[in-house]
Structure formats: structure tokens, C-alpha cells
């Protein structure tokens, strides 16, 4: 359910934490394999990896998508810095991709913005079928 649609007398921040999968991972309510952590970001392995290395990098603060993240330049910079740190930590010296799926056409499924850091093997064409 969209957090904004929840009718409740509890504070909004609590509603977001309760209903957002990745806020719940930040809160430690749902387990994840964390590979890197900063004050403002968290990086953890994707539960269904699409490449030998597939790590999700999120801001600790809830932003639904990359458009909202762009309105918080400090958080956006922190997410990119963590993506770079993950690539280094995972030894992706031959290259990697950083992907922000956004909205319906982008195939976004979890509406807490996340950068997919994928690599560890040649990744093929940029888009399926192209
Ligand atoms: P999106 O399609 O929104 O860009 O990507 C969401 C990603 O989150 C998918 O790659 C999916 O495998 C991953 N994912 C979904 N649920 C969980 C979960 O509970 N834990 C982890 N670690 N990853 C998840
Ligand atoms: Zn969230």
C-alpha cells in the first residue's frame, strides 16, 4: 500500500517505516546481507541476484525514487559514493553498472530508491532485446 494512502493517527514517519520493505531492512526488522554501511546509506545483496555481484545501495532516509532522491543532493551524492565503494570492495575492476529502475516503464518494484550495482562478468547489451 502506498504509505501516503494509509489513514492513521500515528506519525507519518512511522507509517513509512512500517510499510516500506527497505525501511524495514534499515530498521533491522527484515534480515539482509549487508556489504557496506555509512551514516546515511546501506548496501546489501539483492535477494535474487541477476549477476555474480548484485548489491542494492539505498539512502537510509526514505525517498520513493530517483526523482525524489535528486531533490536531496547530499543523499544522492552519498548513494553514488557508496555505490563506488561497493564496486571497489567487491573487486569490480573490469567494470560494472549502476541502475536506478524508475516507475512503471523502468520496472521499479520497491518504492524506496535503490541503485543496483551489478558486475562480476560481462553484462551483455544495455537493454534486453536491443
Ligand atoms: P526494482 O525492480 O524495484 O528496481 O528492484 C527491486 C529489487 O529488490 C529486486 O532486484 C529484488 O530482487 C530485490 N528484493 C526484493 N525483496 C527483497 C528483500 O526482501 N531483500 C533483498 N535483499 N532484496 C529484495
Ligand atoms: Zn523506505
mmCIF file with all atom_site columns, N, CA, C and O in Angstrom, residues 31-59:
data_model
loop_
_atom_site.group_PDB
_atom_site.id
_atom_site.type_symbol
_atom_site.label_atom_id
_atom_site.label_alt_id
_atom_site.label_comp_id
_atom_site.label_asym_id
_atom_site.label_entity_id
_atom_site.label_seq_id
_atom_site.pdbx_PDB_ins_code
_atom_site.Cartn_x
_atom_site.Cartn_y
_atom_site.Cartn_z
_atom_site.occupancy
_atom_site.B_iso_or_equiv
_atom_site.pdbx_formal_charge
_atom_site.auth_seq_id
_atom_site.auth_comp_id
_atom_site.auth_asym_id
_atom_site.auth_atom_id
_atom_site.pdbx_PDB_model_num
ATOM 1   N N  . UNK A 1 31 ? 15.916 -9.277  7.748   1.00 0.00 ? 31 UNK A N  1
ATOM 2   C CA . UNK A 1 31 ? 17.349 -9.520  7.582   1.00 0.00 ? 31 UNK A CA 1
ATOM 3   C C  . UNK A 1 31 ? 17.837 -9.245  6.165   1.00 0.00 ? 31 UNK A C  1
ATOM 4   O O  . UNK A 1 31 ? 17.073 -9.392  5.202   1.00 0.00 ? 31 UNK A O  1
ATOM 5   N N  . UNK A 1 32 ? 19.080 -8.828  6.051   1.00 0.00 ? 32 UNK A N  1
ATOM 6   C CA . UNK A 1 32 ? 19.715 -8.630  4.745   1.00 0.00 ? 32 UNK A CA 1
ATOM 7   C C  . UNK A 1 32 ? 21.204 -8.850  4.918   1.00 0.00 ? 32 UNK A C  1
ATOM 8   O O  . UNK A 1 32 ? 21.738 -8.698  6.023   1.00 0.00 ? 32 UNK A O  1
ATOM 9   N N  . UNK A 1 33 ? 21.858 -9.235  3.825   1.00 0.00 ? 33 UNK A N  1
ATOM 10  C CA . UNK A 1 33 ? 23.307 -9.420  3.859   1.00 0.00 ? 33 UNK A CA 1
ATOM 11  C C  . UNK A 1 33 ? 23.959 -8.081  3.524   1.00 0.00 ? 33 UNK A C  1
ATOM 12  O O  . UNK A 1 33 ? 24.085 -7.701  2.357   1.00 0.00 ? 33 UNK A O  1
ATOM 13  N N  . UNK A 1 34 ? 24.352 -7.365  4.568   1.00 0.00 ? 34 UNK A N  1
ATOM 14  C CA . UNK A 1 34 ? 24.905 -6.021  4.415   1.00 0.00 ? 34 UNK A CA 1
ATOM 15  C C  . UNK A 1 34 ? 26.369 -6.128  3.999   1.00 0.00 ? 34 UNK A C  1
ATOM 16  O O  . UNK A 1 34 ? 27.139 -6.881  4.589   1.00 0.00 ? 34 UNK A O  1
ATOM 17  N N  . UNK A 1 35 ? 26.736 -5.383  2.948   1.00 0.00 ? 35 UNK A N  1
ATOM 18  C CA . UNK A 1 35 ? 28.130 -5.395  2.495   1.00 0.00 ? 35 UNK A CA 1
ATOM 19  C C  . UNK A 1 35 ? 28.837 -4.083  2.801   1.00 0.00 ? 35 UNK A C  1
ATOM 20  O O  . UNK A 1 35 ? 30.073 -4.019  2.807   1.00 0.00 ? 35 UNK A O  1
ATOM 21  N N  . UNK A 1 36 ? 28.081 -3.009  3.029   1.00 0.00 ? 36 UNK A N  1
ATOM 22  C CA . UNK A 1 36 ? 28.690 -1.709  3.329   1.00 0.00 ? 36 UNK A CA 1
ATOM 23  C C  . UNK A 1 36 ? 27.634 -0.846  3.993   1.00 0.00 ? 36 UNK A C  1
ATOM 24  O O  . UNK A 1 36 ? 26.445 -0.948  3.666   1.00 0.00 ? 36 UNK A O  1
ATOM 25  N N  . UNK A 1 37 ? 28.099 -0.009  4.918   1.00 0.00 ? 37 UNK A N  1
ATOM 26  C CA . UNK A 1 37 ? 27.158 0.837   5.646   1.00 0.00 ? 37 UNK A CA 1
ATOM 27  C C  . UNK A 1 37 ? 27.831 2.178   5.934   1.00 0.00 ? 37 UNK A C  1
ATOM 28  O O  . UNK A 1 37 ? 29.003 2.224   6.276   1.00 0.00 ? 37 UNK A O  1
ATOM 29  N N  . UNK A 1 38 ? 27.095 3.256   5.758   1.00 0.00 ? 38 UNK A N  1
ATOM 30  C CA . UNK A 1 38 ? 27.573 4.573   6.205   1.00 0.00 ? 38 UNK A CA 1
ATOM 31  C C  . UNK A 1 38 ? 26.461 5.168   7.068   1.00 0.00 ? 38 UNK A C  1
ATOM 32  O O  . UNK A 1 38 ? 25.401 4.561   7.234   1.00 0.00 ? 38 UNK A O  1
ATOM 33  N N  . UNK A 1 39 ? 26.698 6.378   7.566   1.00 0.00 ? 39 UNK A N  1
ATOM 34  C CA . UNK A 1 39 ? 25.670 7.028   8.389   1.00 0.00 ? 39 UNK A CA 1
ATOM 35  C C  . UNK A 1 39 ? 24.377 7.226   7.616   1.00 0.00 ? 39 UNK A C  1
ATOM 36  O O  . UNK A 1 39 ? 23.281 7.186   8.173   1.00 0.00 ? 39 UNK A O  1
ATOM 37  N N  . UNK A 1 40 ? 24.505 7.428   6.308   1.00 0.00 ? 40 UNK A N  1
ATOM 38  C CA . UNK A 1 40 ? 23.337 7.823   5.502   1.00 0.00 ? 40 UNK A CA 1
ATOM 39  C C  . UNK A 1 40 ? 22.922 6.796   4.455   1.00 0.00 ? 40 UNK A C  1
ATOM 40  O O  . UNK A 1 40 ? 21.912 7.003   3.771   1.00 0.00 ? 40 UNK A O  1
ATOM 41  N N  . UNK A 1 41 ? 23.704 5.729   4.302   1.00 0.00 ? 41 UNK A N  1
ATOM 42  C CA . UNK A 1 41 ? 23.385 4.736   3.266   1.00 0.00 ? 41 UNK A CA 1
ATOM 43  C C  . UNK A 1 41 ? 23.570 3.316   3.794   1.00 0.00 ? 41 UNK A C  1
ATOM 44  O O  . UNK A 1 41 ? 24.261 3.089   4.791   1.00 0.00 ? 41 UNK A O  1
ATOM 45  N N  . UNK A 1 42 ? 22.941 2.390   3.070   1.00 0.00 ? 42 UNK A N  1
ATOM 46  C CA . UNK A 1 42 ? 23.106 0.967   3.381   1.00 0.00 ? 42 UNK A CA 1
ATOM 47  C C  . UNK A 1 42 ? 23.231 0.227   2.055   1.00 0.00 ? 42 UNK A C  1
ATOM 48  O O  . UNK A 1 42 ? 22.499 0.530   1.100   1.00 0.00 ? 42 UNK A O  1
ATOM 49  N N  . UNK A 1 43 ? 24.160 -0.735  1.991   1.00 0.00 ? 43 UNK A N  1
ATOM 50  C CA . UNK A 1 43 ? 24.328 -1.567  0.796   1.00 0.00 ? 43 UNK A CA 1
ATOM 51  C C  . UNK A 1 43 ? 24.193 -3.025  1.210   1.00 0.00 ? 43 UNK A C  1
ATOM 52  O O  . UNK A 1 43 ? 24.841 -3.477  2.159   1.00 0.00 ? 43 UNK A O  1
ATOM 53  N N  . UNK A 1 44 ? 23.322 -3.758  0.505   1.00 0.00 ? 44 UNK A N  1
ATOM 54  C CA . UNK A 1 44 ? 23.080 -5.168  0.850   1.00 0.00 ? 44 UNK A CA 1
ATOM 55  C C  . UNK A 1 44 ? 22.836 -5.968  -0.417  1.00 0.00 ? 44 UNK A C  1
ATOM 56  O O  . UNK A 1 44 ? 22.428 -5.430  -1.454  1.00 0.00 ? 44 UNK A O  1
ATOM 57  N N  . UNK A 1 45 ? 23.076 -7.270  -0.337  1.00 0.00 ? 45 UNK A N  1
ATOM 58  C CA . UNK A 1 45 ? 22.963 -8.133  -1.521  1.00 0.00 ? 45 UNK A CA 1
ATOM 59  C C  . UNK A 1 45 ? 21.495 -8.292  -1.924  1.00 0.00 ? 45 UNK A C  1
ATOM 60  O O  . UNK A 1 45 ? 20.619 -8.464  -1.060  1.00 0.00 ? 45 UNK A O  1
ATOM 61  N N  . UNK A 1 46 ? 21.252 -8.230  -3.246  1.00 0.00 ? 46 UNK A N  1
ATOM 62  C CA . UNK A 1 46 ? 19.908 -8.470  -3.766  1.00 0.00 ? 46 UNK A CA 1
ATOM 63  C C  . UNK A 1 46 ? 19.529 -9.923  -3.476  1.00 0.00 ? 46 UNK A C  1
ATOM 64  O O  . UNK A 1 46 ? 20.339 -10.839 -3.607  1.00 0.00 ? 46 UNK A O  1
ATOM 65  N N  . UNK A 1 47 ? 18.275 -10.121 -3.080  1.00 0.00 ? 47 UNK A N  1
ATOM 66  C CA . UNK A 1 47 ? 17.807 -11.460 -2.710  1.00 0.00 ? 47 UNK A CA 1
ATOM 67  C C  . UNK A 1 47 ? 17.728 -12.373 -3.933  1.00 0.00 ? 47 UNK A C  1
ATOM 68  O O  . UNK A 1 47 ? 17.747 -13.610 -3.799  1.00 0.00 ? 47 UNK A O  1
ATOM 69  N N  . UNK A 1 48 ? 17.650 -11.785 -5.138  1.00 0.00 ? 48 UNK A N  1
ATOM 70  C CA . UNK A 1 48 ? 17.514 -12.567 -6.378  1.00 0.00 ? 48 UNK A CA 1
ATOM 71  C C  . UNK A 1 48 ? 18.527 -12.018 -7.387  1.00 0.00 ? 48 UNK A C  1
ATOM 72  O O  . UNK A 1 48 ? 18.165 -11.301 -8.324  1.00 0.00 ? 48 UNK A O  1
ATOM 73  N N  . UNK A 1 49 ? 19.825 -12.332 -7.190  1.00 0.00 ? 49 UNK A N  1
ATOM 74  C CA . UNK A 1 49 ? 20.881 -11.680 -7.978  1.00 0.00 ? 49 UNK A CA 1
ATOM 75  C C  . UNK A 1 49 ? 20.786 -11.973 -9.468  1.00 0.00 ? 49 UNK A C  1
ATOM 76  O O  . UNK A 1 49 ? 20.529 -13.107 -9.865  1.00 0.00 ? 49 UNK A O  1
ATOM 77  N N  . UNK A 1 50 ? 21.014 -10.933 -10.279 1.00 0.00 ? 50 UNK A N  1
ATOM 78  C CA . UNK A 1 50 ? 20.971 -11.060 -11.740 1.00 0.00 ? 50 UNK A CA 1
ATOM 79  C C  . UNK A 1 50 ? 22.381 -11.076 -12.338 1.00 0.00 ? 50 UNK A C  1
ATOM 80  O O  . UNK A 1 50 ? 22.527 -11.083 -13.567 1.00 0.00 ? 50 UNK A O  1
ATOM 81  N N  . UNK A 1 51 ? 23.409 -11.043 -11.496 1.00 0.00 ? 51 UNK A N  1
ATOM 82  C CA . UNK A 1 51 ? 24.812 -11.073 -11.933 1.00 0.00 ? 51 UNK A CA 1
ATOM 83  C C  . UNK A 1 51 ? 25.610 -11.630 -10.758 1.00 0.00 ? 51 UNK A C  1
ATOM 84  O O  . UNK A 1 51 ? 25.099 -11.692 -9.630  1.00 0.00 ? 51 UNK A O  1
ATOM 85  N N  . UNK A 1 52 ? 26.884 -12.054 -11.011 1.00 0.00 ? 52 UNK A N  1
ATOM 86  C CA . UNK A 1 52 ? 27.683 -12.607 -9.899  1.00 0.00 ? 52 UNK A CA 1
ATOM 87  C C  . UNK A 1 52 ? 27.740 -11.662 -8.692  1.00 0.00 ? 52 UNK A C  1
ATOM 88  O O  . UNK A 1 52 ? 27.703 -12.110 -7.548  1.00 0.00 ? 52 UNK A O  1
ATOM 89  N N  . UNK A 1 53 ? 27.858 -10.363 -8.967  1.00 0.00 ? 53 UNK A N  1
ATOM 90  C CA . UNK A 1 53 ? 27.714 -9.368  -7.893  1.00 0.00 ? 53 UNK A CA 1
ATOM 91  C C  . UNK A 1 53 ? 26.464 -8.551  -8.177  1.00 0.00 ? 53 UNK A C  1
ATOM 92  O O  . UNK A 1 53 ? 26.293 -8.020  -9.284  1.00 0.00 ? 53 UNK A O  1
ATOM 93  N N  . UNK A 1 54 ? 25.570 -8.486  -7.204  1.00 0.00 ? 54 UNK A N  1
ATOM 94  C CA . UNK A 1 54 ? 24.344 -7.685  -7.354  1.00 0.00 ? 54 UNK A CA 1
ATOM 95  C C  . UNK A 1 54 ? 23.999 -7.133  -5.969  1.00 0.00 ? 54 UNK A C  1
ATOM 96  O O  . UNK A 1 54 ? 23.470 -7.837  -5.107  1.00 0.00 ? 54 UNK A O  1
ATOM 97  N N  . UNK A 1 55 ? 24.355 -5.867  -5.789  1.00 0.00 ? 55 UNK A N  1
ATOM 98  C CA . UNK A 1 55 ? 24.183 -5.214  -4.489  1.00 0.00 ? 55 UNK A CA 1
ATOM 99  C C  . UNK A 1 55 ? 23.236 -4.033  -4.662  1.00 0.00 ? 55 UNK A C  1
ATOM 100 O O  . UNK A 1 55 ? 23.292 -3.311  -5.676  1.00 0.00 ? 55 UNK A O  1
ATOM 101 N N  . UNK A 1 56 ? 22.350 -3.839  -3.707  1.00 0.00 ? 56 UNK A N  1
ATOM 102 C CA . UNK A 1 56 ? 21.437 -2.696  -3.702  1.00 0.00 ? 56 UNK A CA 1
ATOM 103 C C  . UNK A 1 56 ? 21.983 -1.643  -2.742  1.00 0.00 ? 56 UNK A C  1
ATOM 104 O O  . UNK A 1 56 ? 22.352 -1.975  -1.607  1.00 0.00 ? 56 UNK A O  1
ATOM 105 N N  . UNK A 1 57 ? 22.039 -0.405  -3.211  1.00 0.00 ? 57 UNK A N  1
ATOM 106 C CA . UNK A 1 57 ? 22.508 0.708   -2.373  1.00 0.00 ? 57 UNK A CA 1
ATOM 107 C C  . UNK A 1 57 ? 21.326 1.642   -2.153  1.00 0.00 ? 57 UNK A C  1
ATOM 108 O O  . UNK A 1 57 ? 20.710 2.117   -3.125  1.00 0.00 ? 57 UNK A O  1
ATOM 109 N N  . UNK A 1 58 ? 21.015 1.910   -0.897  1.00 0.00 ? 58 UNK A N  1
ATOM 110 C CA . UNK A 1 58 ? 19.862 2.769   -0.585  1.00 0.00 ? 58 UNK A CA 1
ATOM 111 C C  . UNK A 1 58 ? 20.273 3.895   0.362   1.00 0.00 ? 58 UNK A C  1
ATOM 112 O O  . UNK A 1 58 ? 21.211 3.738   1.159   1.00 0.00 ? 58 UNK A O  1
ATOM 113 N N  . UNK A 1 59 ? 19.561 5.026   0.281   1.00 0.00 ? 59 UNK A N  1
ATOM 114 C CA . UNK A 1 59 ? 19.718 6.017   1.347   1.00 0.00 ? 59 UNK A CA 1
ATOM 115 C C  . UNK A 1 59 ? 18.957 5.525   2.578   1.00 0.00 ? 59 UNK A C  1
ATOM 116 O O  . UNK A 1 59 ? 17.909 4.872   2.439   1.00 0.00 ? 59 UNK A O  1
#
